[in-house]
Every structure is written in C-alpha cells, then in structure tokens.
Amino acid sequence: KTKKDIRLEMSGTDVELDKSIIESLADPLTHLIRNAVDHGIEPASERLKAEKEEVGLISLKAYHEGGHVIIDIMDDGQGMDEEKIRQKAVEKGLIQAEEAAEMRDEEILQMIFLPGFSTSSTVTDMSGRGVGMDVVKTNIEKMGGTIEIFTQKGRGTTFRLNLPLTLAI
C-alpha cells in the first residue's frame, strides 16, 4: 500500500512467552510495525538521496536480559523529529509553548503516547488518526512492562518493549 520495499528481519524467535502474552502483543507489534512502514521508512528516492539502501529494513529482535524479555522493533528510516513532535503538541494544545521549550527531547518523544496525538498531515488506512500509540503503551503497561524510544535523525528508530520474565514460560 505504501509502495515501499521493505525487508523484515526477525531474531530471537526461540524466546518463549505465555500464549496469552503473545496474543496481547499482537496488536501493539502490528501497530509499531505499521508505524515503522508508514512514518519511519522513507520512499526509495529519499533513501537513495540519504545514501541508504533502496530497501528499508525493519527488525524484530527478542531476547532475555536481567529478568526481562526485551522486544526491539527497529527501523533504519528517517528517525523521529523531536521538533516536529514539539510543534504538534503545542499546536494541539497538549502543552504550552514555554513548557515545550524547556522539555528534554526524551520527554518530547513521550508525547506520541498521548491519546489523539499524530504528526501525520494526512490520514491513511495505515495511520494518521492519532489512535494507537496510547493503546500500545497502555497494553504494554497492563502486562507490567514498559516501552522506550531510541531515535536518531536520519538513521532510524527503535521501540523497546520490556516485559517482566514472570510472563515468560
């Protein structure tokens, strides 16, 4: 639908989770992958200008770390634009301009988890309605987990789901 060529790589497919947890992760993972396709990965022409491979890469990686199961959803796209998020948050009245100016980039990134928040200027059947990232965060937190964002402009974004190992088999 997006007319983008994307390669999906998965590792850690041997990490076991309880069936109910896997079912609870289906929607959040689907949403995060759709966002990576729609918002993260650039069209081929832009990727070539940025001296990247024409084919975008999305990676899903699951692993154990210190009593947790970590699931990373990574893309090698354009990264998130903290300034654009800051402007949209002010524009939508979610925060005051003065407050936004004082917020660290990490705090600004958290704005994407607010209900109704979207940086999309157009609504597609893939995304842009401002429905989803708040639900993703809520679903992960219901499982006792957390979600973190790591982004680098022009290099890509990683969403890290951190779930307690007690949910694993």
XYZ file of C-alpha atoms in Angstrom:
169
model
C 0.000 0.000 0.000
C 2.847 2.405 0.741
C 4.785 1.393 -2.402
C 7.916 0.925 -0.282
C 10.261 -2.045 -0.493
C 10.949 -3.302 2.995
C 12.902 -6.243 4.338
C 11.740 -7.714 7.652
C 14.328 -9.489 9.792
C 13.493 -11.404 12.937
C 15.791 -12.802 15.588
C 15.073 -14.410 18.923
C 12.158 -16.358 17.563
C 13.094 -19.055 20.085
C 12.212 -16.779 23.041
C 9.120 -18.301 24.605
C 6.219 -16.357 26.091
C 2.908 -17.449 27.517
C 0.208 -17.773 24.835
C -1.950 -15.050 26.430
C 1.010 -12.656 26.384
C 1.682 -13.392 22.729
C -1.978 -12.662 21.984
C -1.725 -9.390 23.958
C 1.374 -8.398 21.967
C -0.194 -8.981 18.528
C -1.923 -5.587 18.265
C 0.921 -3.477 19.748
C 3.505 -5.173 17.493
C 1.277 -4.766 14.434
C 0.819 -1.078 15.225
C 4.539 -0.477 15.774
C 5.438 -2.224 12.518
C 2.790 -0.269 10.582
C 4.161 2.975 12.012
C 7.697 1.958 11.045
C 6.497 1.332 7.484
C 4.349 4.446 7.197
C 6.326 7.008 9.230
C 9.823 5.590 9.630
C 10.941 4.121 6.321
C 11.345 6.755 3.636
C 10.361 6.320 -0.027
C 13.150 4.759 -2.132
C 14.062 8.078 -3.787
C 14.644 9.741 -0.396
C 16.605 6.734 0.864
C 18.920 6.916 -2.141
C 19.489 10.654 -1.597
C 20.411 9.853 2.027
C 22.905 7.256 0.726
C 20.925 4.343 2.139
C 19.898 1.099 0.511
C 16.737 1.473 -1.547
C 15.082 -1.288 0.501
C 14.159 -0.274 4.046
C 14.887 -2.564 6.983
C 12.603 -3.367 9.891
C 13.974 -5.707 12.545
C 12.164 -7.527 15.319
C 14.511 -8.845 17.975
C 13.507 -10.705 21.151
C 15.936 -11.621 23.919
C 16.282 -12.172 27.658
C 18.042 -9.587 29.791
C 18.209 -9.483 33.581
C 14.834 -10.965 34.465
C 13.058 -9.420 31.471
C 12.086 -10.303 27.947
C 13.047 -7.455 25.627
C 11.465 -6.995 22.214
C 13.052 -4.386 19.949
C 11.197 -3.106 16.894
C 13.809 -1.235 14.833
C 13.730 0.562 11.513
C 16.534 2.156 9.521
C 14.338 5.053 8.420
C 14.400 8.778 8.958
C 14.169 8.741 12.747
C 11.723 10.808 14.746
C 11.774 14.591 14.547
C 11.552 15.863 18.129
C 10.980 19.432 16.902
C 8.003 18.370 14.756
C 6.543 16.482 17.743
C 7.121 19.528 19.974
C 5.319 21.809 17.457
C 2.362 19.420 17.039
C 1.965 19.070 20.823
C 1.797 22.861 21.206
C -0.466 23.203 18.150
C -2.899 20.649 19.613
C -2.866 22.425 22.977
C -1.360 19.460 24.811
C 1.397 21.652 26.284
C 2.194 25.352 26.385
C 4.967 26.698 24.132
C 7.040 27.775 27.148
C 6.731 24.316 28.702
C 7.597 22.642 25.386
C 10.721 24.779 25.009
C 12.019 23.556 28.371
C 11.316 19.856 27.797
C 14.149 17.457 27.006
C 13.944 15.509 23.721
C 13.234 12.281 25.676
C 10.205 13.947 27.276
C 9.008 15.269 23.920
C 9.160 11.757 22.420
C 6.754 10.588 25.152
C 4.118 12.935 23.691
C 3.427 10.376 20.939
C 1.780 8.203 23.603
C -0.929 10.805 24.350
C -4.439 9.946 23.097
C -5.225 11.585 19.757
C -1.630 12.580 19.048
C -0.407 12.327 15.453
C 2.208 14.149 13.408
C 0.625 12.990 10.153
C -0.836 15.673 7.965
C -2.883 13.067 6.113
C -4.997 10.192 7.377
C -4.486 6.890 5.581
C -5.809 3.420 6.242
C -2.332 2.696 7.658
C -2.048 5.559 10.166
C -2.558 9.221 10.958
C -5.708 9.065 13.034
C -3.940 9.552 16.373
C -5.311 6.229 17.578
C -2.820 3.619 18.548
C 0.351 4.663 20.316
C -1.581 5.419 23.507
C -3.195 1.979 23.241
C 0.193 0.359 22.568
C 1.612 1.896 25.761
C -1.481 1.009 27.813
C -1.382 -2.626 26.630
C 2.315 -2.985 27.441
C 1.827 -1.412 30.886
C -1.145 -3.738 31.589
C 1.343 -6.607 31.229
C 3.651 -4.933 33.756
C 6.011 -3.809 31.023
C 7.475 -0.572 29.757
C 8.161 0.922 26.346
C 11.159 3.078 25.461
C 12.027 5.032 22.320
C 15.502 5.447 20.872
C 15.772 7.537 17.732
C 18.469 9.120 15.656
C 17.561 11.584 12.937
C 18.308 10.114 9.522
C 19.312 6.731 10.988
C 16.155 5.169 12.407
C 14.076 4.435 15.469
C 13.854 1.608 17.993
C 10.863 0.901 20.199
C 11.941 -1.328 23.082
C 9.289 -3.346 24.879
C 10.491 -4.509 28.271
C 8.343 -7.262 29.804
C 8.880 -8.981 33.167
C 10.270 -12.509 32.797
C 7.472 -13.780 35.034
C 5.336 -13.555 31.885
C 7.614 -15.972 30.075
C 7.226 -19.723 30.238
